[in-house]
Amino acid sequence: MLTQMTLEEKIGQLVQFSVGIPTGPGNWNLKYDELVEHGQVGSLGNVVGAAEANHYQHLAVEKTRLHIPLLFGLDVIHGHRTTFPIPLAIAASWDPNEAEIVARTGAEEARADGVDWVYSPMVDIARDARWGRIVESNGEDPYLGSVMTRAWVQGYQQGDLSKPGSVAACVKHFAAYGGVIAGRDYNAVDMSPITLRQVYLQPYHAAVEAGVATVMSAFNSVNGVPASADPLLLTQILRKEWGFDGPVVSDWAAVHELLNHATAADGATAAHEALEAGLDIDLEGNLFGTTLAAQVRSGKIPESVVDEAVRRVLRVKFALGLFDHPYAQQEPKYEATPERRALARKVADETMVLLKNDPVTDAGPLLPLTKKATTVALIGPMADNAVEMLGAWSGKGNPEDVITLKAELEKRLGERLLYAEGCGLLSGKDANALKSIETRMPMSEALRMPIPDDDKTIAEAVETAKKADLAILALGEPAWMEGEASSRAYLGFTGSQEELLEAVVATGKPVILVVLAGRPLVLKWAAAHVPTILEAWSPGIEAGPAITDVLFGDVNPSGKLPASFPRAVGQEPLYYAQLPTGRPEHVDLTHMSWDSEKYVSRYVDEQNSALFPFGWGLSYTDFRFSKPTVSREEVPLDEVSTTVKPVVIVGADVTNIGSVAGTEVAQLYIRDTVASVEQPMRELKGFARVTLAPGETKHVEFPLGFNELSFYNVALKRTVEPTTYDVWVGGSSLADQEASFKVTE
Ligand code: BGC
């Protein structure tokens, strides 16, 4: 194929535009039909619906000289038409099967809509809750992130792109986008090469190992080099070390943004730098199409570099079977059928994290609610809010498909349900604040939201609460303040929601708080004053039924936090896998020459620890973990270094010591206690979901080998050194049942 192509035809394969979105850096007035007919684009974005896709495909296949089909790419993030919980919530299930179901369903629906390429999964490690895109991530941990990543890729691609209903996945954003300084979106990333490899690169590597078809480069720079033109990332690591042979697509206009990064003085240089670094498709930068041909003709860029990029693009088109079956089947009208609803509900059920459920009376904690309960006051701007349940990036999701919490509770409680909205998600005060900092896009959205008279509506909500036996507050953060370009400097409830919460708590009625948000919020006041808190994230179309399943105990919650919840914004970035310090918080000061406890690594005005740590999540039953066992107490270094097979098996018994069945996520953490490079105080290296009847015990085993035990040394080589490993098994990153084994010289 390549030998028959003209230079212009080749370059056309490396160009992508998004149909109908006139936001390219040049605001070009593009004529898509002509671009396709002239072979000047190889892929199109944001074409949704078989009819529209087939229109363009027809032009590509029938009107171009070589009949090369187009690829159609789209952001399918947590479902396509059927909106599932946000990715961060899915990570909270610690259940890769759930990620696979979401990807699989999204792929089938997208393919029927003419989309054969999805810009997902986003696997950027997110350790800073200020960064809005944490909502799209698997959270803070490379091990959990890698397990979930493999499942997303498998769900989209089924191991064979030519299978019906498969789509090409696109792992993004390569690399380290989650590490942006100060959690501010698009900002620079500056981190040690060791942290880059040991933490941030792991999930992308997992995606490549799982056979991901394409990669998207990141907007950010990493250690001074923009990721979209970084030969270290795009060629050395991705292709040479990991063996990836698919195409790398730029993020939106990222090639053009090399001008803003000020590493290229003009568009031609930007295109040259990106292509030579290993970037194959210019998405919306309009620089490959306009500058590469001349640079090849003048000898500046060898044609072989273009050829290689074209080969990568064509390979995906062949693998998808587009040369044989270029057209999408006309989709039946989408319907949220009972089958799809059942999937969405099952996934959402597993994502719920019970953060707190303290006993309030002798009768015990508030949850689960008894069926014959009492009169319930449902309060808050999230209680009957269909749009917000879809989350930050629901694509083609439809709010009309959402069952809200209010709708579902009405079904269960009838007249015994009282309702008050209490306040909006934003108040007049927010609108003014946003105006004063000249927020642009969000401001226009904010202004469209009704700004209620909060004092009055809060007073009404208080009266409603007084008439009930207990209050359920559904509070959170609007989805437009999450996702791309939505970093926050404050992490509390927005608007007057905190005031609403405080006013209802002040009535003395028992309060259950349901949090609906796409990032860890600061829940400090709530944690001190509200006995029961359920983190429900953005649950998707089955929001109401899934939350209600958990409230009534039809589903025993089993979710665990994939990201630490801070006590204060000032702790961010906050994550459990901290490196040691010479002045640990709880140091034994007896040998020190000073008598003050001040000079240790801690805040003078807040604790170091998370309010709710990584891995945290309660159940309606209790679990007990035995002390872990290790299959061997000593392992020779040679053995660990020369095999990828497990060398030690850590085992533990988990027992359900409560009175109802439940599922616990048994988590294995390890610490390499002495190494030539500082190692984290704890790292997750295994987990298993274990379902147990009351009184039942199951044994869990976690194999450890070179992959789990090694670290990157100063020469950036993965290595194991003689040491002692401490291991813990338990239900969160606070696991306290400990054992150890040695790796000997
Ligand atoms: C986002 C990507 C997305 C791309 C294409 C960008 O703004 O960062 O995640 O895939 O647009 O829509």
CSV table of N, CA, C and O in Angstrom, one decimal, residues 337-443:
chain,number,residue,atom,x,y,z
A,337,THR,N,-32.2,-0.1,27.9
A,337,THR,CA,-33.0,-1.3,28.1
A,337,THR,C,-32.8,-1.9,29.5
A,337,THR,O,-31.8,-1.5,30.1
A,338,PRO,N,-33.7,-2.7,29.9
A,338,PRO,CA,-33.5,-3.3,31.3
A,338,PRO,C,-32.1,-4.0,31.4
A,338,PRO,O,-31.5,-3.9,32.5
A,339,GLU,N,-31.6,-4.6,30.3
A,339,GLU,CA,-30.3,-5.3,30.4
A,339,GLU,C,-29.2,-4.3,30.7
A,339,GLU,O,-28.4,-4.5,31.5
A,340,ARG,N,-29.3,-3.2,29.9
A,340,ARG,CA,-28.2,-2.1,30.1
A,340,ARG,C,-28.4,-1.5,31.5
A,340,ARG,O,-27.4,-1.2,32.2
A,341,ARG,N,-29.6,-1.3,31.9
A,341,ARG,CA,-29.8,-0.7,33.3
A,341,ARG,C,-29.2,-1.7,34.3
A,341,ARG,O,-28.6,-1.2,35.3
A,342,ALA,N,-29.4,-2.9,34.1
A,342,ALA,CA,-29.0,-3.9,35.1
A,342,ALA,C,-27.4,-3.9,35.2
A,342,ALA,O,-26.9,-3.9,36.3
A,343,LEU,N,-26.8,-3.7,34.1
A,343,LEU,CA,-25.3,-3.6,34.1
A,343,LEU,C,-24.9,-2.3,34.8
A,343,LEU,O,-24.0,-2.3,35.7
A,344,ALA,N,-25.5,-1.2,34.5
A,344,ALA,CA,-25.2,0.1,35.1
A,344,ALA,C,-25.4,0.0,36.6
A,344,ALA,O,-24.6,0.6,37.3
A,345,ARG,N,-26.4,-0.6,37.0
A,345,ARG,CA,-26.7,-0.7,38.4
A,345,ARG,C,-25.7,-1.6,39.2
A,345,ARG,O,-25.2,-1.2,40.3
A,346,LYS,N,-25.4,-2.7,38.5
A,346,LYS,CA,-24.5,-3.6,39.2
A,346,LYS,C,-23.1,-2.9,39.4
A,346,LYS,O,-22.5,-3.0,40.4
A,347,VAL,N,-22.7,-2.2,38.3
A,347,VAL,CA,-21.4,-1.6,38.4
A,347,VAL,C,-21.4,-0.5,39.5
A,347,VAL,O,-20.6,-0.4,40.4
A,348,ALA,N,-22.5,0.3,39.5
A,348,ALA,CA,-22.6,1.4,40.4
A,348,ALA,C,-22.7,0.9,41.9
A,348,ALA,O,-22.1,1.4,42.8
A,349,ASP,N,-23.4,-0.2,42.1
A,349,ASP,CA,-23.5,-0.8,43.4
A,349,ASP,C,-22.1,-1.1,44.0
A,349,ASP,O,-21.9,-0.8,45.2
A,350,GLU,N,-21.2,-1.5,43.1
A,350,GLU,CA,-19.9,-1.9,43.6
A,350,GLU,C,-19.0,-0.7,43.9
A,350,GLU,O,-17.9,-0.9,44.4
A,351,THR,N,-19.4,0.5,43.3
A,351,THR,CA,-18.5,1.6,43.5
A,351,THR,C,-18.7,2.4,44.7
A,351,THR,O,-17.9,3.3,45.1
A,352,MET,N,-19.8,2.1,45.4
A,352,MET,CA,-20.1,2.9,46.6
A,352,MET,C,-19.1,2.6,47.8
A,352,MET,O,-18.9,1.5,48.1
A,353,VAL,N,-18.6,3.7,48.4
A,353,VAL,CA,-17.7,3.5,49.5
A,353,VAL,C,-18.3,4.1,50.8
A,353,VAL,O,-18.6,5.3,50.8
A,354,LEU,N,-18.5,3.2,51.7
A,354,LEU,CA,-19.0,3.6,53.0
A,354,LEU,C,-17.9,4.2,53.8
A,354,LEU,O,-17.0,3.4,54.3
A,355,LEU,N,-17.8,5.5,54.0
A,355,LEU,CA,-16.7,6.1,54.6
A,355,LEU,C,-16.8,6.1,56.1
A,355,LEU,O,-15.8,5.9,56.8
A,356,LYS,N,-18.0,6.2,56.6
A,356,LYS,CA,-18.2,6.2,58.1
A,356,LYS,C,-19.6,5.7,58.4
A,356,LYS,O,-20.5,6.0,57.6
A,357,ASN,N,-19.7,5.0,59.5
A,357,ASN,CA,-21.1,4.5,59.9
A,357,ASN,C,-21.1,4.2,61.4
A,357,ASN,O,-21.2,3.1,61.8
A,358,ASP,N,-20.9,5.3,62.1
A,358,ASP,CA,-20.7,5.2,63.6
A,358,ASP,C,-22.1,4.9,64.2
A,358,ASP,O,-23.1,5.4,63.8
A,359,PRO,N,-22.1,4.1,65.3
A,359,PRO,CA,-23.4,3.9,66.0
A,359,PRO,C,-23.9,5.3,66.6
A,359,PRO,O,-23.1,6.1,67.0
A,360,VAL,N,-25.2,5.5,66.5
A,360,VAL,CA,-25.7,6.7,67.1
A,360,VAL,C,-26.5,6.5,68.3
A,360,VAL,O,-26.6,7.4,69.2
A,361,THR,N,-27.0,5.3,68.4
A,361,THR,CA,-27.8,4.9,69.6
A,361,THR,C,-27.4,3.5,70.0
A,361,THR,O,-26.6,2.9,69.3
A,362,ASP,N,-28.1,2.9,71.0
A,362,ASP,CA,-27.9,1.5,71.3
A,362,ASP,C,-28.3,0.7,70.1
A,362,ASP,O,-27.9,-0.4,69.9
A,363,ALA,N,-29.2,1.3,69.3
A,363,ALA,CA,-29.7,0.5,68.1
A,363,ALA,C,-28.6,0.4,67.0
A,363,ALA,O,-28.8,-0.3,66.0
A,364,GLY,N,-27.5,1.0,67.2
A,364,GLY,CA,-26.4,0.9,66.3
A,364,GLY,C,-26.3,2.0,65.3
A,364,GLY,O,-26.9,3.1,65.5
A,365,PRO,N,-25.6,1.8,64.2
A,365,PRO,CA,-25.5,2.9,63.2
A,365,PRO,C,-26.7,3.1,62.3
A,365,PRO,O,-27.7,2.3,62.4
A,366,LEU,N,-26.8,4.2,61.6
A,366,LEU,CA,-28.0,4.5,60.8
A,366,LEU,C,-28.2,3.6,59.6
A,366,LEU,O,-29.3,3.4,59.2
A,367,LEU,N,-27.1,3.2,59.1
A,367,LEU,CA,-27.2,2.3,57.9
A,367,LEU,C,-26.9,0.9,58.3
A,367,LEU,O,-26.0,0.6,59.1
A,368,PRO,N,-27.5,-0.1,57.6
A,368,PRO,CA,-28.6,0.1,56.6
A,368,PRO,C,-29.9,0.5,57.2
A,368,PRO,O,-30.2,0.1,58.4
A,369,LEU,N,-30.7,1.2,56.5
A,369,LEU,CA,-32.0,1.6,56.9
A,369,LEU,C,-32.9,0.4,57.0
A,369,LEU,O,-32.8,-0.5,56.2
A,370,THR,N,-33.7,0.3,58.0
A,370,THR,CA,-34.7,-0.8,58.0
A,370,THR,C,-35.8,-0.5,57.1
A,370,THR,O,-36.2,0.7,56.9
A,371,LYS,N,-36.4,-1.5,56.5
A,371,LYS,CA,-37.4,-1.3,55.5
A,371,LYS,C,-38.6,-0.5,56.0
A,371,LYS,O,-39.1,0.4,55.4
A,372,LYS,N,-38.9,-0.8,57.3
A,372,LYS,CA,-40.2,-0.1,57.8
A,372,LYS,C,-39.9,1.3,58.3
A,372,LYS,O,-40.7,1.9,58.9
A,373,ALA,N,-38.6,1.7,58.0
A,373,ALA,CA,-38.2,3.0,58.5
A,373,ALA,C,-39.3,4.1,58.4
A,373,ALA,O,-40.0,4.1,57.5
A,374,THR,N,-39.6,4.7,59.2
A,374,THR,CA,-39.6,6.0,59.6
A,374,THR,C,-39.8,7.0,58.4
A,374,THR,O,-39.5,6.7,57.2
A,375,THR,N,-40.0,8.2,58.8
A,375,THR,CA,-40.1,9.3,57.8
A,375,THR,C,-38.7,9.9,57.5
A,375,THR,O,-38.0,10.1,58.5
A,376,VAL,N,-38.5,10.0,56.2
A,376,VAL,CA,-37.1,10.4,55.8
A,376,VAL,C,-37.2,11.8,55.1
A,376,VAL,O,-38.0,11.9,54.2
A,377,ALA,N,-36.3,12.7,55.6
A,377,ALA,CA,-36.2,14.0,54.8
A,377,ALA,C,-35.0,13.9,53.9
A,377,ALA,O,-33.9,13.7,54.3
A,378,LEU,N,-35.3,13.9,52.6
A,378,LEU,CA,-34.2,13.9,51.6
A,378,LEU,C,-33.9,15.4,51.2
A,378,LEU,O,-34.8,16.1,50.8
A,379,ILE,N,-32.7,15.8,51.4
A,379,ILE,CA,-32.3,17.2,51.2
A,379,ILE,C,-31.1,17.3,50.4
A,379,ILE,O,-30.1,16.5,50.6
A,380,GLY,N,-31.0,18.3,49.6
A,380,GLY,CA,-29.8,18.7,48.9
A,380,GLY,C,-29.9,18.8,47.4
A,380,GLY,O,-30.8,18.2,46.8
A,381,PRO,N,-29.0,19.6,46.8
A,381,PRO,CA,-29.1,19.9,45.4
A,381,PRO,C,-28.8,18.7,44.5
A,381,PRO,O,-28.9,18.7,43.3
A,382,MET,N,-28.2,17.6,45.1
A,382,MET,CA,-27.9,16.4,44.3
A,382,MET,C,-29.1,15.4,44.3
A,382,MET,O,-29.0,14.4,43.6
A,383,ALA,N,-30.0,15.6,45.2
A,383,ALA,CA,-31.0,14.6,45.5
A,383,ALA,C,-31.9,14.3,44.3
A,383,ALA,O,-32.3,13.1,44.0
A,384,ASP,N,-32.2,15.3,43.5
A,384,ASP,CA,-33.1,15.1,42.4
A,384,ASP,C,-32.5,15.7,41.1
A,384,ASP,O,-33.2,16.3,40.3
A,385,ASN,N,-31.2,15.5,40.9
A,385,ASN,CA,-30.5,16.2,39.9
A,385,ASN,C,-29.9,15.2,38.9
A,385,ASN,O,-28.9,14.6,39.0
A,386,ALA,N,-30.7,15.0,37.8
A,386,ALA,CA,-30.4,14.0,36.8
A,386,ALA,C,-29.1,14.3,36.1
A,386,ALA,O,-28.2,13.4,35.9
A,387,VAL,N,-28.9,15.5,35.7
A,387,VAL,CA,-27.7,15.9,34.9
A,387,VAL,C,-26.4,15.6,35.7
A,387,VAL,O,-25.5,15.0,35.1
A,388,GLU,N,-26.4,15.9,36.9
A,388,GLU,CA,-25.2,15.8,37.7
A,388,GLU,C,-24.8,14.3,37.9
A,388,GLU,O,-23.7,14.0,38.1
A,389,MET,N,-25.8,13.4,37.9
A,389,MET,CA,-25.5,12.0,38.1
A,389,MET,C,-24.7,11.4,36.9
A,389,MET,O,-24.0,10.4,37.1
A,390,LEU,N,-24.7,12.1,35.8
A,390,LEU,CA,-24.0,11.6,34.6
A,390,LEU,C,-22.5,11.8,34.7
A,390,LEU,O,-21.7,11.1,34.1
A,391,GLY,N,-22.1,12.7,35.6
A,391,GLY,CA,-20.7,12.9,35.8
A,391,GLY,C,-20.0,13.9,34.8
A,391,GLY,O,-20.7,14.4,33.9
A,392,ALA,N,-18.7,14.0,34.9
A,392,ALA,CA,-18.0,15.0,34.1
A,392,ALA,C,-17.9,14.8,32.6
A,392,ALA,O,-17.7,15.7,31.9
A,393,TRP,N,-17.9,13.6,32.2
A,393,TRP,CA,-17.7,13.3,30.8
A,393,TRP,C,-18.5,12.2,30.3
A,393,TRP,O,-18.0,11.1,30.0
A,394,SER,N,-19.8,12.4,30.2
A,394,SER,CA,-20.7,11.3,29.9
A,394,SER,C,-20.9,11.2,28.4
A,394,SER,O,-21.7,10.4,28.0
A,395,GLY,N,-20.3,12.0,27.6
A,395,GLY,CA,-20.4,11.8,26.1
A,395,GLY,C,-21.9,11.9,25.7
A,395,GLY,O,-22.5,12.9,25.9
A,396,LYS,N,-22.3,10.8,25.1
A,396,LYS,CA,-23.7,10.8,24.6
A,396,LYS,C,-24.7,10.4,25.6
A,396,LYS,O,-25.8,9.9,25.3
A,397,GLY,N,-24.4,10.4,26.9
A,397,GLY,CA,-25.3,10.0,27.9
A,397,GLY,C,-26.5,11.0,27.9
A,397,GLY,O,-26.4,12.2,27.6
A,398,ASN,N,-27.7,10.6,28.4
A,398,ASN,CA,-28.9,11.4,28.4
A,398,ASN,C,-29.5,11.5,29.8
A,398,ASN,O,-29.8,10.5,30.4
A,399,PRO,N,-29.6,12.7,30.3
A,399,PRO,CA,-30.1,12.9,31.6
A,399,PRO,C,-31.5,12.2,31.8
A,399,PRO,O,-31.9,11.8,32.9
A,400,GLU,N,-32.2,12.1,30.7
A,400,GLU,CA,-33.6,11.5,30.8
A,400,GLU,C,-33.5,10.1,31.1
A,400,GLU,O,-34.5,9.5,31.6
A,401,ASP,N,-32.4,9.4,31.0
A,401,ASP,CA,-32.3,8.0,31.3
A,401,ASP,C,-32.0,7.9,32.8
A,401,ASP,O,-32.0,6.7,33.4
A,402,VAL,N,-31.7,9.0,33.5
A,402,VAL,CA,-31.2,8.9,34.9
A,402,VAL,C,-32.4,8.7,35.9
A,402,VAL,O,-33.4,9.4,35.7
A,403,ILE,N,-32.2,7.8,36.8
A,403,ILE,CA,-33.2,7.7,37.9
A,403,ILE,C,-32.5,8.3,39.1
A,403,ILE,O,-31.4,7.9,39.5
A,404,THR,N,-33.1,9.4,39.6
A,404,THR,CA,-32.5,10.1,40.7
A,404,THR,C,-32.7,9.4,42.0
A,404,THR,O,-33.6,8.5,42.1
A,405,LEU,N,-32.0,9.9,43.0
A,405,LEU,CA,-32.2,9.3,44.4
A,405,LEU,C,-33.6,9.6,44.8
A,405,LEU,O,-34.3,8.7,45.4
A,406,LYS,N,-34.1,10.8,44.6
A,406,LYS,CA,-35.5,11.1,45.0
A,406,LYS,C,-36.5,10.2,44.3
A,406,LYS,O,-37.4,9.7,45.0
A,407,ALA,N,-36.3,10.0,43.0
A,407,ALA,CA,-37.3,9.2,42.3
A,407,ALA,C,-37.3,7.8,42.9
A,407,ALA,O,-38.4,7.2,43.1
A,408,GLU,N,-36.1,7.2,43.2
A,408,GLU,CA,-36.1,5.9,43.7
A,408,GLU,C,-36.6,5.8,45.2
A,408,GLU,O,-37.3,4.8,45.5
A,409,LEU,N,-36.2,6.8,46.0
A,409,LEU,CA,-36.7,6.7,47.4
A,409,LEU,C,-38.2,6.9,47.4
A,409,LEU,O,-38.9,6.3,48.3
A,410,GLU,N,-38.8,7.7,46.5
A,410,GLU,CA,-40.2,7.8,46.5
A,410,GLU,C,-40.9,6.5,46.3
A,410,GLU,O,-41.9,6.1,46.9
A,411,LYS,N,-40.3,5.7,45.4
A,411,LYS,CA,-40.8,4.3,45.1
A,411,LYS,C,-40.8,3.5,46.4
A,411,LYS,O,-41.8,2.8,46.7
A,412,ARG,N,-39.8,3.6,47.2
A,412,ARG,CA,-39.6,2.8,48.3
A,412,ARG,C,-40.4,3.3,49.5
A,412,ARG,O,-40.9,2.5,50.3
A,413,LEU,N,-40.5,4.6,49.7
A,413,LEU,CA,-41.0,5.2,50.9
A,413,LEU,C,-42.4,5.8,50.7
A,413,LEU,O,-43.0,6.1,51.7
A,414,GLY,N,-42.7,6.1,49.5
A,414,GLY,CA,-44.0,6.8,49.3
A,414,GLY,C,-44.2,8.0,50.1
A,414,GLY,O,-43.3,8.9,50.1
A,415,GLU,N,-45.2,8.1,50.9
A,415,GLU,CA,-45.5,9.3,51.6
A,415,GLU,C,-44.5,9.6,52.8
A,415,GLU,O,-44.5,10.7,53.3
A,416,ARG,N,-43.8,8.6,53.1
A,416,ARG,CA,-42.8,8.8,54.2
A,416,ARG,C,-41.6,9.5,53.7
A,416,ARG,O,-40.6,9.7,54.5
A,417,LEU,N,-41.5,9.9,52.5
A,417,LEU,CA,-40.4,10.7,52.0
A,417,LEU,C,-40.8,12.1,51.9
A,417,LEU,O,-41.7,12.5,51.2
A,418,LEU,N,-40.0,13.0,52.6
A,418,LEU,CA,-40.2,14.4,52.5
A,418,LEU,C,-39.0,14.9,51.7
A,418,LEU,O,-37.9,14.3,51.8
A,419,TYR,N,-39.1,16.0,51.0
A,419,TYR,CA,-38.0,16.5,50.2
A,419,TYR,C,-37.8,18.0,50.2
A,419,TYR,O,-38.8,18.8,50.2
A,420,ALA,N,-36.6,18.5,50.3
A,420,ALA,CA,-36.3,19.9,50.1
A,420,ALA,C,-34.9,20.0,49.4
A,420,ALA,O,-34.0,19.3,49.8
A,421,GLU,N,-34.9,20.9,48.4
A,421,GLU,CA,-33.6,21.0,47.7
A,421,GLU,C,-32.5,21.6,48.6
A,421,GLU,O,-31.4,21.3,48.5
A,422,GLY,N,-33.0,22.6,49.4
A,422,GLY,CA,-32.0,23.1,50.4
A,422,GLY,C,-31.2,24.3,49.9
A,422,GLY,O,-31.1,25.4,50.5
A,423,CYS,N,-30.5,24.1,48.8
A,423,CYS,CA,-29.7,25.1,48.2
A,423,CYS,C,-29.3,24.7,46.8
A,423,CYS,O,-29.5,23.5,46.5
A,424,GLY,N,-28.7,25.6,46.0
A,424,GLY,CA,-28.2,25.2,44.7
A,424,GLY,C,-26.8,24.6,44.9
A,424,GLY,O,-26.2,24.7,46.0
A,425,LEU,N,-26.2,24.2,43.8
A,425,LEU,CA,-24.8,23.8,43.8
A,425,LEU,C,-23.9,25.0,43.9
A,425,LEU,O,-22.8,24.9,44.4
A,426,LEU,N,-24.4,26.1,43.4
A,426,LEU,CA,-23.6,27.3,43.5
A,426,LEU,C,-24.5,28.3,44.2
A,426,LEU,O,-25.7,28.3,44.0
A,427,SER,N,-23.9,29.3,44.9
A,427,SER,CA,-24.8,30.4,45.4
A,427,SER,C,-24.3,31.7,44.7
A,427,SER,O,-23.4,31.7,44.0
A,428,GLY,N,-25.1,32.7,45.1
A,428,GLY,CA,-24.7,34.0,44.5
A,428,GLY,C,-23.3,34.4,44.8
A,428,GLY,O,-22.6,34.9,44.0
A,429,LYS,N,-22.9,34.0,46.0
A,429,LYS,CA,-21.5,34.3,46.4
A,429,LYS,C,-20.4,33.7,45.5
A,429,LYS,O,-19.4,34.2,45.1
A,430,ASP,N,-20.7,32.4,45.1
A,430,ASP,CA,-19.8,31.8,44.2
A,430,ASP,C,-19.7,32.5,42.8
A,430,ASP,O,-18.7,32.7,42.3
A,431,ALA,N,-20.9,32.8,42.4
A,431,ALA,CA,-21.0,33.5,41.1
A,431,ALA,C,-20.1,34.8,41.1
A,431,ALA,O,-19.3,35.0,40.2
A,432,ASN,N,-20.2,35.5,42.2
A,432,ASN,CA,-19.4,36.7,42.3
A,432,ASN,C,-17.9,36.4,42.4
A,432,ASN,O,-17.1,37.0,41.7
A,433,ALA,N,-17.6,35.3,43.1
A,433,ALA,CA,-16.2,35.0,43.3
A,433,ALA,C,-15.6,34.5,41.9
A,433,ALA,O,-14.5,34.9,41.5
A,434,LEU,N,-16.4,33.8,41.2
A,434,LEU,CA,-15.9,33.3,39.9
A,434,LEU,C,-15.7,34.5,38.9
A,434,LEU,O,-14.8,34.5,38.2
A,435,LYS,N,-16.6,35.4,39.0
A,435,LYS,CA,-16.5,36.6,38.2
A,435,LYS,C,-15.2,37.3,38.5
A,435,LYS,O,-14.5,37.7,37.6
A,436,SER,N,-15.0,37.5,39.8
A,436,SER,CA,-13.8,38.3,40.2
A,436,SER,C,-12.5,37.6,39.8
A,436,SER,O,-11.5,38.3,39.6
A,437,ILE,N,-12.5,36.3,39.6
A,437,ILE,CA,-11.2,35.7,39.1
A,437,ILE,C,-11.2,35.5,37.6
A,437,ILE,O,-10.4,34.7,37.1
A,438,GLU,N,-12.2,36.1,37.0
A,438,GLU,CA,-12.3,36.0,35.5
A,438,GLU,C,-12.3,34.6,35.0
A,438,GLU,O,-11.6,34.3,34.0
A,439,THR,N,-13.0,33.7,35.7
A,439,THR,CA,-13.2,32.4,35.1
A,439,THR,C,-13.9,32.5,33.8
A,439,THR,O,-14.9,33.2,33.8
A,440,ARG,N,-13.5,31.9,32.8
A,440,ARG,CA,-14.2,32.1,31.5
A,440,ARG,C,-15.3,31.1,31.3
A,440,ARG,O,-16.4,31.3,31.6
A,441,MET,N,-14.9,29.9,30.7
A,441,MET,CA,-15.9,29.0,30.3
A,441,MET,C,-16.8,28.6,31.5
A,441,MET,O,-18.0,28.7,31.4
A,442,PRO,N,-16.2,28.2,32.6
A,442,PRO,CA,-17.1,27.8,33.7
A,442,PRO,C,-18.1,29.0,34.2
A,442,PRO,O,-19.2,28.7,34.5
A,443,MET,N,-17.6,30.2,34.0
A,443,MET,CA,-18.5,31.3,34.5
A,443,MET,C,-19.8,31.3,33.7
A,443,MET,O,-20.8,31.4,34.2
